[in-house]
Amino acid sequence: MNWSDVEIFLAIVREGTLGGGARKLGLTQPTMGRRLKAFETTLGQVLFQRTPDGFVLTDEGTAILAHAERMEEEALALRRALVGQERQLEGALRLSSSDWFGARMLSPVLAEFSLQHPKVLVELITDARLLNLSRRDADLVFRITPFTEPDIISRKLLHIEYGLYVASGSEHPSRGNGAGAKLVTMDEAFGGMPDVAWLKRMLPKAEVAMRSNNRDVQARCCARGAGLAVLPRPLGDAIAGIERIDIGEAPPGRDTWVGYHRDLKRLARLRALLDLVIERLAN
């Protein structure tokens, strides 16, 4: 059985369409269709039911899915092991972080690293999703939730204080009230964030004027007078046109964690970048 055929099978399972699977693997849709047909012929089974909404696994497809995923784990482990032995400071590194953290905290460090190691290509993805380190969706991930995956090496990088900000010169609200105040806060998908609960408790009568999962957007809307915003202080303190105010209790801060797969612990370029990040940012 050809591993690349299994990879095509899994891409279609996860994306739901030939087109989506093709984009995932960098192939054309006709190529995906031909390869899938050949794979089904080799197995003597129809693996997908073609529907108007996409490809749905048949019973036969479902039966081989777990086996295909185990093959994928072995292939990825082999790939990580080979990459992890690389000692030279050249090649690519893929990082993931939130938007504001990448722009405000990581970008100066990455620029410094690029000057020190010009043969290393760093790709930074600013994404709120929890990317899979085992599948090498990213090599190094920065996030605000601790890593619990057994194959991940991680550490707390730093604690970040948050503050409540208003447009410069705007009226300051009163703790426990907030009547008449407008808020710029996280969208509903992130309604469980600690600062959202803090705002509801501290300013129960304030009204939400805008929502965004992007902290930079929140900060700039705040600066334009759209409403109060809770922001990480490295971001809020650097934005012109807003000021941090004290209503008797600071918003809860957040820890930032960094993690990578254990198979990459000997990867020289990853170690060099991580050492620089720790030296510049850790507290």
PDB file of C-alpha atoms in Angstrom, residues 54-233:
ATOM      1  CA  GLY A  54     -19.264  16.414  -0.230  1.00  0.00           C
ATOM      2  CA  PHE A  55     -17.652  13.054   0.367  1.00  0.00           C
ATOM      3  CA  VAL A  56     -18.990  10.851   3.184  1.00  0.00           C
ATOM      4  CA  LEU A  57     -17.238   7.696   4.366  1.00  0.00           C
ATOM      5  CA  THR A  58     -18.854   4.386   3.508  1.00  0.00           C
ATOM      6  CA  ASP A  59     -18.780   1.546   6.017  1.00  0.00           C
ATOM      7  CA  GLU A  60     -15.688   0.239   4.234  1.00  0.00           C
ATOM      8  CA  GLY A  61     -14.025   3.652   4.436  1.00  0.00           C
ATOM      9  CA  THR A  62     -14.844   3.911   8.132  1.00  0.00           C
ATOM     10  CA  ALA A  63     -13.347   0.462   8.707  1.00  0.00           C
ATOM     11  CA  ILE A  64      -9.917   1.492   7.388  1.00  0.00           C
ATOM     12  CA  LEU A  65      -9.854   5.006   8.886  1.00  0.00           C
ATOM     13  CA  ALA A  66      -8.246   4.016  12.199  1.00  0.00           C
ATOM     14  CA  HIS A  67      -5.588   1.984  10.357  1.00  0.00           C
ATOM     15  CA  ALA A  68      -4.869   4.932   8.059  1.00  0.00           C
ATOM     16  CA  GLU A  69      -4.475   7.259  11.039  1.00  0.00           C
ATOM     17  CA  ARG A  70      -2.015   4.857  12.677  1.00  0.00           C
ATOM     18  CA  MET A  71      -0.014   4.787   9.454  1.00  0.00           C
ATOM     19  CA  GLU A  72      -0.034   8.574   9.471  1.00  0.00           C
ATOM     20  CA  GLU A  73       1.273   8.695  13.040  1.00  0.00           C
ATOM     21  CA  GLU A  74       4.167   6.403  12.106  1.00  0.00           C
ATOM     22  CA  ALA A  75       4.971   8.403   8.972  1.00  0.00           C
ATOM     23  CA  LEU A  76       4.897  11.676  10.892  1.00  0.00           C
ATOM     24  CA  ALA A  77       7.046  10.217  13.679  1.00  0.00           C
ATOM     25  CA  LEU A  78       9.612   9.134  11.093  1.00  0.00           C
ATOM     26  CA  ARG A  79       9.568  12.579   9.495  1.00  0.00           C
ATOM     27  CA  ARG A  80       9.961  14.312  12.870  1.00  0.00           C
ATOM     28  CA  ALA A  81      12.812  11.989  13.846  1.00  0.00           C
ATOM     29  CA  LEU A  82      14.679  12.790  10.647  1.00  0.00           C
ATOM     30  CA  VAL A  83      14.091  16.523  10.984  1.00  0.00           C
ATOM     31  CA  GLY A  84      15.045  16.444  14.652  1.00  0.00           C
ATOM     32  CA  GLN A  85      18.525  15.182  13.780  1.00  0.00           C
ATOM     33  CA  GLU A  86      19.315  18.211  11.614  1.00  0.00           C
ATOM     34  CA  ARG A  87      22.140  20.199  13.195  1.00  0.00           C
ATOM     35  CA  GLN A  88      22.631  22.964  10.658  1.00  0.00           C
ATOM     36  CA  LEU A  89      21.147  26.426  11.183  1.00  0.00           C
ATOM     37  CA  GLU A  90      19.244  26.515   7.935  1.00  0.00           C
ATOM     38  CA  GLY A  91      15.841  25.415   6.733  1.00  0.00           C
ATOM     39  CA  ALA A  92      12.300  26.415   7.706  1.00  0.00           C
ATOM     40  CA  LEU A  93      10.531  26.926  11.020  1.00  0.00           C
ATOM     41  CA  ARG A  94       6.785  27.398  11.364  1.00  0.00           C
ATOM     42  CA  LEU A  95       5.481  29.286  14.408  1.00  0.00           C
ATOM     43  CA  SER A  96       1.961  29.951  15.626  1.00  0.00           C
ATOM     44  CA  SER A  97       0.691  32.603  18.028  1.00  0.00           C
ATOM     45  CA  SER A  98      -2.205  34.979  18.577  1.00  0.00           C
ATOM     46  CA  ASP A  99      -2.330  38.058  16.369  1.00  0.00           C
ATOM     47  CA  TRP A 100      -1.297  40.705  18.885  1.00  0.00           C
ATOM     48  CA  PHE A 101       1.385  38.509  20.495  1.00  0.00           C
ATOM     49  CA  GLY A 102       2.961  37.837  17.130  1.00  0.00           C
ATOM     50  CA  ALA A 103       2.909  41.482  16.104  1.00  0.00           C
ATOM     51  CA  ARG A 104       3.962  43.085  19.394  1.00  0.00           C
ATOM     52  CA  MET A 105       6.045  40.492  21.205  1.00  0.00           C
ATOM     53  CA  LEU A 106       7.489  38.061  18.678  1.00  0.00           C
ATOM     54  CA  SER A 107       8.178  40.227  15.627  1.00  0.00           C
ATOM     55  CA  PRO A 108      11.171  42.105  17.166  1.00  0.00           C
ATOM     56  CA  VAL A 109      12.692  38.793  18.293  1.00  0.00           C
ATOM     57  CA  LEU A 110      12.097  37.179  14.904  1.00  0.00           C
ATOM     58  CA  ALA A 111      13.702  40.109  13.128  1.00  0.00           C
ATOM     59  CA  GLU A 112      16.767  39.797  15.370  1.00  0.00           C
ATOM     60  CA  PHE A 113      16.896  36.038  14.791  1.00  0.00           C
ATOM     61  CA  SER A 114      16.671  36.516  11.021  1.00  0.00           C
ATOM     62  CA  LEU A 115      19.696  38.813  11.069  1.00  0.00           C
ATOM     63  CA  GLN A 116      21.643  36.291  13.142  1.00  0.00           C
ATOM     64  CA  HIS A 117      20.633  33.261  11.047  1.00  0.00           C
ATOM     65  CA  PRO A 118      19.773  34.393   7.511  1.00  0.00           C
ATOM     66  CA  LYS A 119      19.521  30.827   6.191  1.00  0.00           C
ATOM     67  CA  VAL A 120      16.576  30.006   8.462  1.00  0.00           C
ATOM     68  CA  LEU A 121      13.169  30.832   6.978  1.00  0.00           C
ATOM     69  CA  VAL A 122      10.690  31.641   9.749  1.00  0.00           C
ATOM     70  CA  GLU A 123       6.970  31.513   8.996  1.00  0.00           C
ATOM     71  CA  LEU A 124       4.660  33.010  11.626  1.00  0.00           C
ATOM     72  CA  ILE A 125       0.981  32.072  11.557  1.00  0.00           C
ATOM     73  CA  THR A 126      -1.257  34.259  13.715  1.00  0.00           C
ATOM     74  CA  ASP A 127      -4.191  31.979  14.402  1.00  0.00           C
ATOM     75  CA  ALA A 128      -6.526  31.423  17.330  1.00  0.00           C
ATOM     76  CA  ARG A 129      -6.830  27.703  16.572  1.00  0.00           C
ATOM     77  CA  LEU A 130      -4.915  25.164  18.624  1.00  0.00           C
ATOM     78  CA  LEU A 131      -2.645  23.771  15.908  1.00  0.00           C
ATOM     79  CA  ASN A 132      -1.489  20.155  16.029  1.00  0.00           C
ATOM     80  CA  LEU A 133       2.219  19.871  16.820  1.00  0.00           C
ATOM     81  CA  SER A 134       2.260  16.117  16.150  1.00  0.00           C
ATOM     82  CA  ARG A 135       1.140  16.723  12.567  1.00  0.00           C
ATOM     83  CA  ARG A 136       3.617  19.587  12.258  1.00  0.00           C
ATOM     84  CA  ASP A 137       0.899  22.153  11.627  1.00  0.00           C
ATOM     85  CA  ALA A 138       3.516  24.229  13.433  1.00  0.00           C
ATOM     86  CA  ASP A 139       6.965  23.544  14.909  1.00  0.00           C
ATOM     87  CA  LEU A 140       6.713  26.002  17.795  1.00  0.00           C
ATOM     88  CA  VAL A 141       3.435  27.222  19.303  1.00  0.00           C
ATOM     89  CA  PHE A 142       2.786  30.126  21.680  1.00  0.00           C
ATOM     90  CA  ARG A 143      -0.585  30.073  23.428  1.00  0.00           C
ATOM     91  CA  ILE A 144      -2.397  31.054  26.625  1.00  0.00           C
ATOM     92  CA  THR A 145      -3.470  27.534  27.610  1.00  0.00           C
ATOM     93  CA  PRO A 146      -0.994  24.989  29.029  1.00  0.00           C
ATOM     94  CA  PHE A 147      -0.011  22.041  26.853  1.00  0.00           C
ATOM     95  CA  THR A 148      -1.351  18.697  28.080  1.00  0.00           C
ATOM     96  CA  GLU A 149      -0.389  16.510  25.108  1.00  0.00           C
ATOM     97  CA  PRO A 150       2.032  13.755  26.249  1.00  0.00           C
ATOM     98  CA  ASP A 151       4.503  14.211  23.360  1.00  0.00           C
ATOM     99  CA  ILE A 152       4.878  17.986  23.784  1.00  0.00           C
ATOM    100  CA  ILE A 153       7.729  19.714  25.618  1.00  0.00           C
ATOM    101  CA  SER A 154       6.518  23.025  27.006  1.00  0.00           C
ATOM    102  CA  ARG A 155       7.199  25.752  29.532  1.00  0.00           C
ATOM    103  CA  LYS A 156       5.544  28.896  30.782  1.00  0.00           C
ATOM    104  CA  LEU A 157       7.219  31.738  28.941  1.00  0.00           C
ATOM    105  CA  LEU A 158       5.845  34.835  30.644  1.00  0.00           C
ATOM    106  CA  HIS A 159       2.958  36.377  32.535  1.00  0.00           C
ATOM    107  CA  ILE A 160       1.254  39.312  30.835  1.00  0.00           C
ATOM    108  CA  GLU A 161      -0.650  41.965  32.751  1.00  0.00           C
ATOM    109  CA  TYR A 162      -3.878  43.336  31.289  1.00  0.00           C
ATOM    110  CA  GLY A 163      -5.442  46.776  31.719  1.00  0.00           C
ATOM    111  CA  LEU A 164      -8.701  48.609  31.089  1.00  0.00           C
ATOM    112  CA  TYR A 165      -8.377  51.305  28.425  1.00  0.00           C
ATOM    113  CA  VAL A 166     -10.469  54.216  27.183  1.00  0.00           C
ATOM    114  CA  ALA A 167      -9.941  56.781  24.445  1.00  0.00           C
ATOM    115  CA  SER A 168      -7.723  59.555  25.774  1.00  0.00           C
ATOM    116  CA  GLY A 169      -9.781  62.230  27.496  1.00  0.00           C
ATOM    117  CA  SER A 170     -12.934  60.097  27.689  1.00  0.00           C
ATOM    118  CA  GLU A 171     -15.048  59.827  30.821  1.00  0.00           C
ATOM    119  CA  HIS A 172     -13.992  57.121  33.264  1.00  0.00           C
ATOM    120  CA  PRO A 173     -16.679  54.647  34.391  1.00  0.00           C
ATOM    121  CA  SER A 174     -17.384  53.742  38.016  1.00  0.00           C
ATOM    122  CA  ARG A 175     -16.762  50.274  39.365  1.00  0.00           C
ATOM    123  CA  GLY A 176     -19.920  48.269  39.958  1.00  0.00           C
ATOM    124  CA  ASN A 177     -21.962  50.393  37.579  1.00  0.00           C
ATOM    125  CA  GLY A 178     -20.867  51.289  34.066  1.00  0.00           C
ATOM    126  CA  ALA A 179     -24.232  52.755  33.079  1.00  0.00           C
ATOM    127  CA  GLY A 180     -23.871  54.626  29.800  1.00  0.00           C
ATOM    128  CA  ALA A 181     -20.462  53.098  29.029  1.00  0.00           C
ATOM    129  CA  LYS A 182     -19.797  51.174  25.841  1.00  0.00           C
ATOM    130  CA  LEU A 183     -17.528  48.116  25.616  1.00  0.00           C
ATOM    131  CA  VAL A 184     -15.308  46.706  22.904  1.00  0.00           C
ATOM    132  CA  THR A 185     -14.801  43.071  23.835  1.00  0.00           C
ATOM    133  CA  MET A 186     -14.171  39.533  22.580  1.00  0.00           C
ATOM    134  CA  ASP A 187     -16.574  37.866  20.183  1.00  0.00           C
ATOM    135  CA  GLU A 188     -18.984  35.243  21.488  1.00  0.00           C
ATOM    136  CA  ALA A 189     -16.700  32.340  20.531  1.00  0.00           C
ATOM    137  CA  PHE A 190     -14.278  33.671  23.172  1.00  0.00           C
ATOM    138  CA  GLY A 191     -16.937  34.565  25.727  1.00  0.00           C
ATOM    139  CA  GLY A 192     -15.264  32.373  28.331  1.00  0.00           C
ATOM    140  CA  MET A 193     -12.115  34.525  28.455  1.00  0.00           C
ATOM    141  CA  PRO A 194     -11.337  35.846  31.967  1.00  0.00           C
ATOM    142  CA  ASP A 195     -11.454  39.507  30.889  1.00  0.00           C
ATOM    143  CA  VAL A 196     -15.006  39.076  29.542  1.00  0.00           C
ATOM    144  CA  ALA A 197     -16.225  37.819  32.930  1.00  0.00           C
ATOM    145  CA  TRP A 198     -14.264  40.586  34.662  1.00  0.00           C
ATOM    146  CA  LEU A 199     -15.984  43.277  32.585  1.00  0.00           C
ATOM    147  CA  LYS A 200     -19.425  41.850  33.377  1.00  0.00           C
ATOM    148  CA  ARG A 201     -18.614  41.859  37.081  1.00  0.00           C
ATOM    149  CA  MET A 202     -16.965  45.261  37.245  1.00  0.00           C
ATOM    150  CA  LEU A 203     -19.249  47.148  34.838  1.00  0.00           C
ATOM    151  CA  PRO A 204     -22.540  45.223  34.847  1.00  0.00           C
ATOM    152  CA  LYS A 205     -24.585  48.050  33.310  1.00  0.00           C
ATOM    153  CA  ALA A 206     -22.211  48.779  30.437  1.00  0.00           C
ATOM    154  CA  GLU A 207     -23.359  47.848  26.936  1.00  0.00           C
ATOM    155  CA  VAL A 208     -21.334  45.930  24.370  1.00  0.00           C
ATOM    156  CA  ALA A 209     -20.808  48.149  21.331  1.00  0.00           C
ATOM    157  CA  MET A 210     -18.396  45.981  19.339  1.00  0.00           C
ATOM    158  CA  ARG A 211     -16.930  42.470  19.402  1.00  0.00           C
ATOM    159  CA  SER A 212     -13.727  41.145  17.853  1.00  0.00           C
ATOM    160  CA  ASN A 213     -11.359  38.253  18.497  1.00  0.00           C
ATOM    161  CA  ASN A 214      -8.487  40.506  17.364  1.00  0.00           C
ATOM    162  CA  ARG A 215      -6.899  42.533  20.173  1.00  0.00           C
ATOM    163  CA  ASP A 216      -5.363  45.049  17.768  1.00  0.00           C
ATOM    164  CA  VAL A 217      -8.824  45.731  16.332  1.00  0.00           C
ATOM    165  CA  GLN A 218     -10.191  46.207  19.842  1.00  0.00           C
ATOM    166  CA  ALA A 219      -7.397  48.656  20.679  1.00  0.00           C
ATOM    167  CA  ARG A 220      -7.899  50.759  17.558  1.00  0.00           C
ATOM    168  CA  CYS A 221     -11.672  50.837  17.993  1.00  0.00           C
ATOM    169  CA  CYS A 222     -11.125  51.947  21.579  1.00  0.00           C
ATOM    170  CA  ALA A 223      -8.811  54.724  20.377  1.00  0.00           C
ATOM    171  CA  ARG A 224     -11.579  55.918  18.026  1.00  0.00           C
ATOM    172  CA  GLY A 225     -14.010  56.191  20.919  1.00  0.00           C
ATOM    173  CA  ALA A 226     -16.056  53.058  20.249  1.00  0.00           C
ATOM    174  CA  GLY A 227     -15.818  51.955  23.881  1.00  0.00           C
ATOM    175  CA  LEU A 228     -13.686  50.666  26.724  1.00  0.00           C
ATOM    176  CA  ALA A 229     -11.453  47.659  26.061  1.00  0.00           C
ATOM    177  CA  VAL A 230      -9.478  45.235  28.185  1.00  0.00           C
ATOM    178  CA  LEU A 231      -6.113  44.792  26.491  1.00  0.00           C
ATOM    179  CA  PRO A 232      -2.741  43.168  27.171  1.00  0.00           C
ATOM    180  CA  ARG A 233      -0.577  45.959  28.538  1.00  0.00           C
TER     181      ARG A 233
END
